[in-house]
mmCIF file of C-alpha atoms in Angstrom:
data_model
loop_
_atom_site.group_PDB
_atom_site.id
_atom_site.type_symbol
_atom_site.label_atom_id
_atom_site.label_comp_id
_atom_site.label_asym_id
_atom_site.label_seq_id
_atom_site.Cartn_x
_atom_site.Cartn_y
_atom_site.Cartn_z
ATOM 1 C CA MET A 1 -28.312 -35.208 32.738
ATOM 2 C CA ILE A 2 -25.610 -33.504 30.782
ATOM 3 C CA GLN A 3 -27.807 -32.816 27.729
ATOM 4 C CA ARG A 4 -30.215 -30.448 29.485
ATOM 5 C CA LYS A 5 -30.430 -26.807 28.412
ATOM 6 C CA GLN A 6 -29.451 -25.553 31.867
ATOM 7 C CA THR A 7 -26.213 -27.510 31.576
ATOM 8 C CA LEU A 8 -25.410 -25.579 28.415
ATOM 9 C CA PHE A 9 -26.200 -22.300 30.172
ATOM 10 C CA LEU A 10 -23.958 -23.218 33.097
ATOM 11 C CA PHE A 11 -21.164 -24.301 30.755
ATOM 12 C CA LEU A 12 -21.355 -20.994 28.885
ATOM 13 C CA ALA A 13 -21.293 -19.150 32.223
ATOM 14 C CA ILE A 14 -18.133 -21.050 33.191
ATOM 15 C CA VAL A 15 -16.539 -20.134 29.859
ATOM 16 C CA ALA A 16 -17.433 -16.450 30.366
ATOM 17 C CA ILE A 17 -15.905 -16.505 33.849
ATOM 18 C CA ALA A 18 -12.758 -18.247 32.612
ATOM 19 C CA VAL A 19 -12.297 -15.684 29.854
ATOM 20 C CA CYS A 20 -12.802 -12.858 32.341
ATOM 21 C CA LEU A 21 -10.186 -14.345 34.656
ATOM 22 C CA PHE A 22 -7.483 -14.113 31.989
ATOM 23 C CA LEU A 23 -8.336 -10.815 30.280
ATOM 24 C CA PRO A 24 -7.543 -7.369 31.703
ATOM 25 C CA VAL A 25 -10.588 -5.647 33.148
ATOM 26 C CA ALA A 26 -9.202 -2.106 33.158
ATOM 27 C CA THR A 27 -6.235 0.054 32.243
ATOM 28 C CA ILE A 28 -4.951 2.786 34.516
ATOM 29 C CA VAL A 29 -3.173 5.555 32.617
ATOM 30 C CA PRO A 30 -1.513 8.044 34.985
ATOM 31 C CA ALA A 31 -1.250 11.679 34.009
ATOM 32 C CA GLY A 32 2.222 12.894 33.125
ATOM 33 C CA MET A 33 5.200 10.641 32.578
ATOM 34 C CA GLY A 34 3.869 7.472 34.185
ATOM 35 C CA VAL A 35 3.325 4.244 32.303
ATOM 36 C CA GLU A 36 -0.021 2.522 32.096
ATOM 37 C CA SER A 37 -0.935 -0.407 34.295
ATOM 38 C CA HIS A 38 -3.391 -3.169 33.479
ATOM 39 C CA LEU A 39 -5.836 -4.383 36.098
ATOM 40 C CA PHE A 40 -6.406 -8.132 35.944
ATOM 41 C CA ASN A 41 -8.586 -10.160 38.297
ATOM 42 C CA LEU A 42 -5.516 -11.372 40.138
ATOM 43 C CA GLY A 43 -3.642 -8.107 40.386
ATOM 44 C CA ILE A 44 -2.248 -5.021 38.730
ATOM 45 C CA ARG A 45 0.454 -5.531 36.107
ATOM 46 C CA ASP A 46 2.775 -2.601 35.521
ATOM 47 C CA ALA A 47 4.569 -1.908 32.240
ATOM 48 C CA ASP A 48 7.776 -3.492 33.545
ATOM 49 C CA GLY A 49 5.955 -6.798 34.099
ATOM 50 C CA SER A 50 5.711 -6.689 37.875
ATOM 51 C CA LEU A 51 2.447 -7.893 39.365
ATOM 52 C CA SER A 52 0.990 -6.572 42.602
ATOM 53 C CA PHE A 53 -1.646 -8.848 44.098
ATOM 54 C CA GLY A 54 -4.004 -6.140 45.305
ATOM 55 C CA ALA A 55 -6.966 -7.396 43.317
ATOM 56 C CA TRP A 56 -7.004 -11.027 44.443
ATOM 57 C CA PRO A 57 -10.581 -10.816 45.843
ATOM 58 C CA LEU A 58 -11.823 -10.317 42.276
ATOM 59 C CA CYS A 59 -10.142 -13.558 41.258
ATOM 60 C CA LEU A 60 -11.458 -15.357 44.341
ATOM 61 C CA LEU A 61 -15.060 -14.300 43.733
ATOM 62 C CA LEU A 62 -15.016 -15.404 40.101
ATOM 63 C CA THR A 63 -13.247 -18.668 40.904
ATOM 64 C CA LEU A 64 -15.819 -19.533 43.566
ATOM 65 C CA SER A 65 -18.610 -18.677 41.154
ATOM 66 C CA ALA A 66 -17.124 -20.981 38.506
ATOM 67 C CA ILE A 67 -16.709 -23.779 41.063
ATOM 68 C CA MET A 68 -20.372 -23.449 42.059
ATOM 69 C CA ASP A 69 -21.423 -23.568 38.419
ATOM 70 C CA ILE A 70 -19.336 -26.711 37.868
ATOM 71 C CA ALA A 71 -20.882 -28.300 40.952
ATOM 72 C CA SER A 72 -24.335 -27.347 39.671
ATOM 73 C CA ILE A 73 -23.704 -29.192 36.427
ATOM 74 C CA PHE A 74 -22.876 -32.432 38.203
ATOM 75 C CA LEU A 75 -25.588 -32.181 40.873
ATOM 76 C CA TYR A 76 -28.417 -32.552 38.367
ATOM 77 C CA HIS A 77 -30.188 -35.147 40.528
ATOM 78 C CA LEU A 78 -30.407 -32.701 43.487
ATOM 79 C CA ARG A 79 -32.411 -29.942 41.843
ATOM 80 C CA LYS A 80 -33.086 -27.868 44.970
ATOM 81 C CA LEU A 81 -29.385 -27.772 45.806
ATOM 82 C CA GLN A 82 -28.609 -27.008 42.182
ATOM 83 C CA ALA A 83 -30.970 -23.998 42.282
ATOM 84 C CA LYS A 84 -29.361 -22.757 45.523
ATOM 85 C CA LEU A 85 -25.884 -23.057 44.026
ATOM 86 C CA CYS A 86 -27.059 -21.020 41.053
ATOM 87 C CA ILE A 87 -28.293 -18.291 43.394
ATOM 88 C CA TRP A 88 -24.961 -18.227 45.231
ATOM 89 C CA SER A 89 -23.101 -18.039 41.942
ATOM 90 C CA ILE A 90 -25.186 -15.034 40.913
ATOM 91 C CA ILE A 91 -24.555 -13.391 44.282
ATOM 92 C CA LEU A 92 -20.810 -13.879 43.852
ATOM 93 C CA CYS A 93 -20.947 -12.225 40.434
ATOM 94 C CA VAL A 94 -22.820 -9.270 41.933
ATOM 95 C CA LEU A 95 -20.236 -9.080 44.737
ATOM 96 C CA TRP A 96 -17.525 -9.035 42.063
ATOM 97 C CA TYR A 97 -19.106 -5.896 40.611
ATOM 98 C CA GLY A 98 -19.486 -4.396 44.064
ATOM 99 C CA TYR A 99 -15.818 -4.923 44.851
ATOM 100 C CA TYR A 100 -14.755 -3.729 41.426
ATOM 101 C CA VAL A 101 -16.832 -0.547 41.544
ATOM 102 C CA LEU A 102 -16.504 0.476 45.168
ATOM 103 C CA ILE A 103 -12.890 -0.336 45.846
ATOM 104 C CA PHE A 104 -11.065 0.118 42.578
ATOM 105 C CA THR A 105 -12.843 3.068 41.038
ATOM 106 C CA HIS A 106 -12.784 5.136 44.219
ATOM 107 C CA VAL A 107 -9.416 4.085 45.586
ATOM 108 C CA MET A 108 -7.484 3.907 42.330
ATOM 109 C CA LEU A 109 -8.807 7.171 40.951
ATOM 110 C CA SER A 110 -8.118 9.012 44.180
ATOM 111 C CA ASP A 111 -4.557 7.664 44.482
ATOM 112 C CA VAL A 112 -3.549 7.899 40.828
ATOM 113 C CA GLN A 113 -4.140 11.073 38.876
ATOM 114 C CA GLY A 114 -5.022 10.073 35.350
ATOM 115 C CA SER A 115 -7.607 8.073 33.469
ATOM 116 C CA TYR A 116 -9.196 4.708 34.049
ATOM 117 C CA HIS A 117 -10.289 2.743 30.963
ATOM 118 C CA VAL A 118 -12.699 -0.148 31.357
ATOM 119 C CA HIS A 119 -12.201 -3.176 29.081
ATOM 120 C CA PHE A 120 -14.624 -5.659 27.540
ATOM 121 C CA ALA A 121 -13.983 -8.297 30.211
ATOM 122 C CA VAL A 122 -15.963 -6.277 32.773
ATOM 123 C CA CYS A 123 -19.245 -7.334 31.150
ATOM 124 C CA LEU A 124 -18.438 -11.070 31.285
ATOM 125 C CA PRO A 125 -19.469 -11.627 34.962
ATOM 126 C CA LEU A 126 -22.814 -10.028 34.087
ATOM 127 C CA VAL A 127 -23.155 -12.417 31.137
ATOM 128 C CA ALA A 128 -22.281 -15.306 33.462
ATOM 129 C CA ALA A 129 -24.871 -14.154 36.018
ATOM 130 C CA ILE A 130 -27.576 -13.914 33.337
ATOM 131 C CA LEU A 131 -26.714 -17.372 31.997
ATOM 132 C CA THR A 132 -26.759 -18.794 35.524
ATOM 133 C CA MET A 133 -30.146 -17.175 36.115
ATOM 134 C CA MET A 134 -31.457 -18.811 32.940
ATOM 135 C CA ALA A 135 -30.049 -22.151 34.123
ATOM 136 C CA ARG A 136 -31.781 -21.721 37.483
ATOM 137 C CA ARG A 137 -35.104 -21.151 35.732
ATOM 138 C CA GLY A 138 -34.565 -24.369 33.798
ATOM 139 C CA VAL A 139 -33.788 -26.249 37.007
ATOM 140 C CA LEU A 140 -36.932 -24.907 38.681
ATOM 141 C CA ALA A 141 -38.992 -25.808 35.604
ATOM 142 C CA ASP A 142 -37.661 -29.379 35.789
ATOM 143 C CA GLU A 143 -38.492 -29.504 39.493
ATOM 144 C CA SER A 144 -42.064 -28.333 38.919
ATOM 145 C CA LEU A 145 -42.462 -30.817 36.062
ATOM 146 C CA ILE A 146 -41.337 -33.693 38.276
ATOM 147 C CA ARG A 147 -43.609 -32.588 41.117
ATOM 148 C CA ALA A 148 -46.544 -32.430 38.697
ATOM 149 C CA ALA A 149 -45.747 -35.916 37.427
ATOM 150 C CA ASP A 150 -45.620 -37.197 41.013
ATOM 151 C CA ARG A 151 -49.034 -35.708 41.753
ATOM 152 C CA ILE A 152 -50.557 -37.447 38.726
ATOM 153 C CA ARG A 153 -49.399 -40.862 39.922
#
């Protein structure tokens, strides 16, 4: 059913992921005469407009998470599968943070002398994970309600 509250949570999670995919997640400002670069989920955009695709795993993780959330919306009649897809979506959001923190903060700061500014879009996968977790709780509540109704019959 499209009018359930977990559908709204999943839709809002998809919107948060989509916004995060298109906004820069960080700015790298080198010390000295260098120009700043913007880190997007797909790659690093320099000031001259060139894009290096070194960050494509970030884009892949968020895209897979959004696809699982979309599938969860339309698999409302398979509640156990819907709950599992929600868990996998949350795991992908956590992996996004793991890749972002471990790879980019350590590698980029060691290679480039300068500062690293985090943008607002970094919090959006966390918002999506929280919304997906709330949707999963709604799915499990529906499942327990249906099981209770079956026991009464």
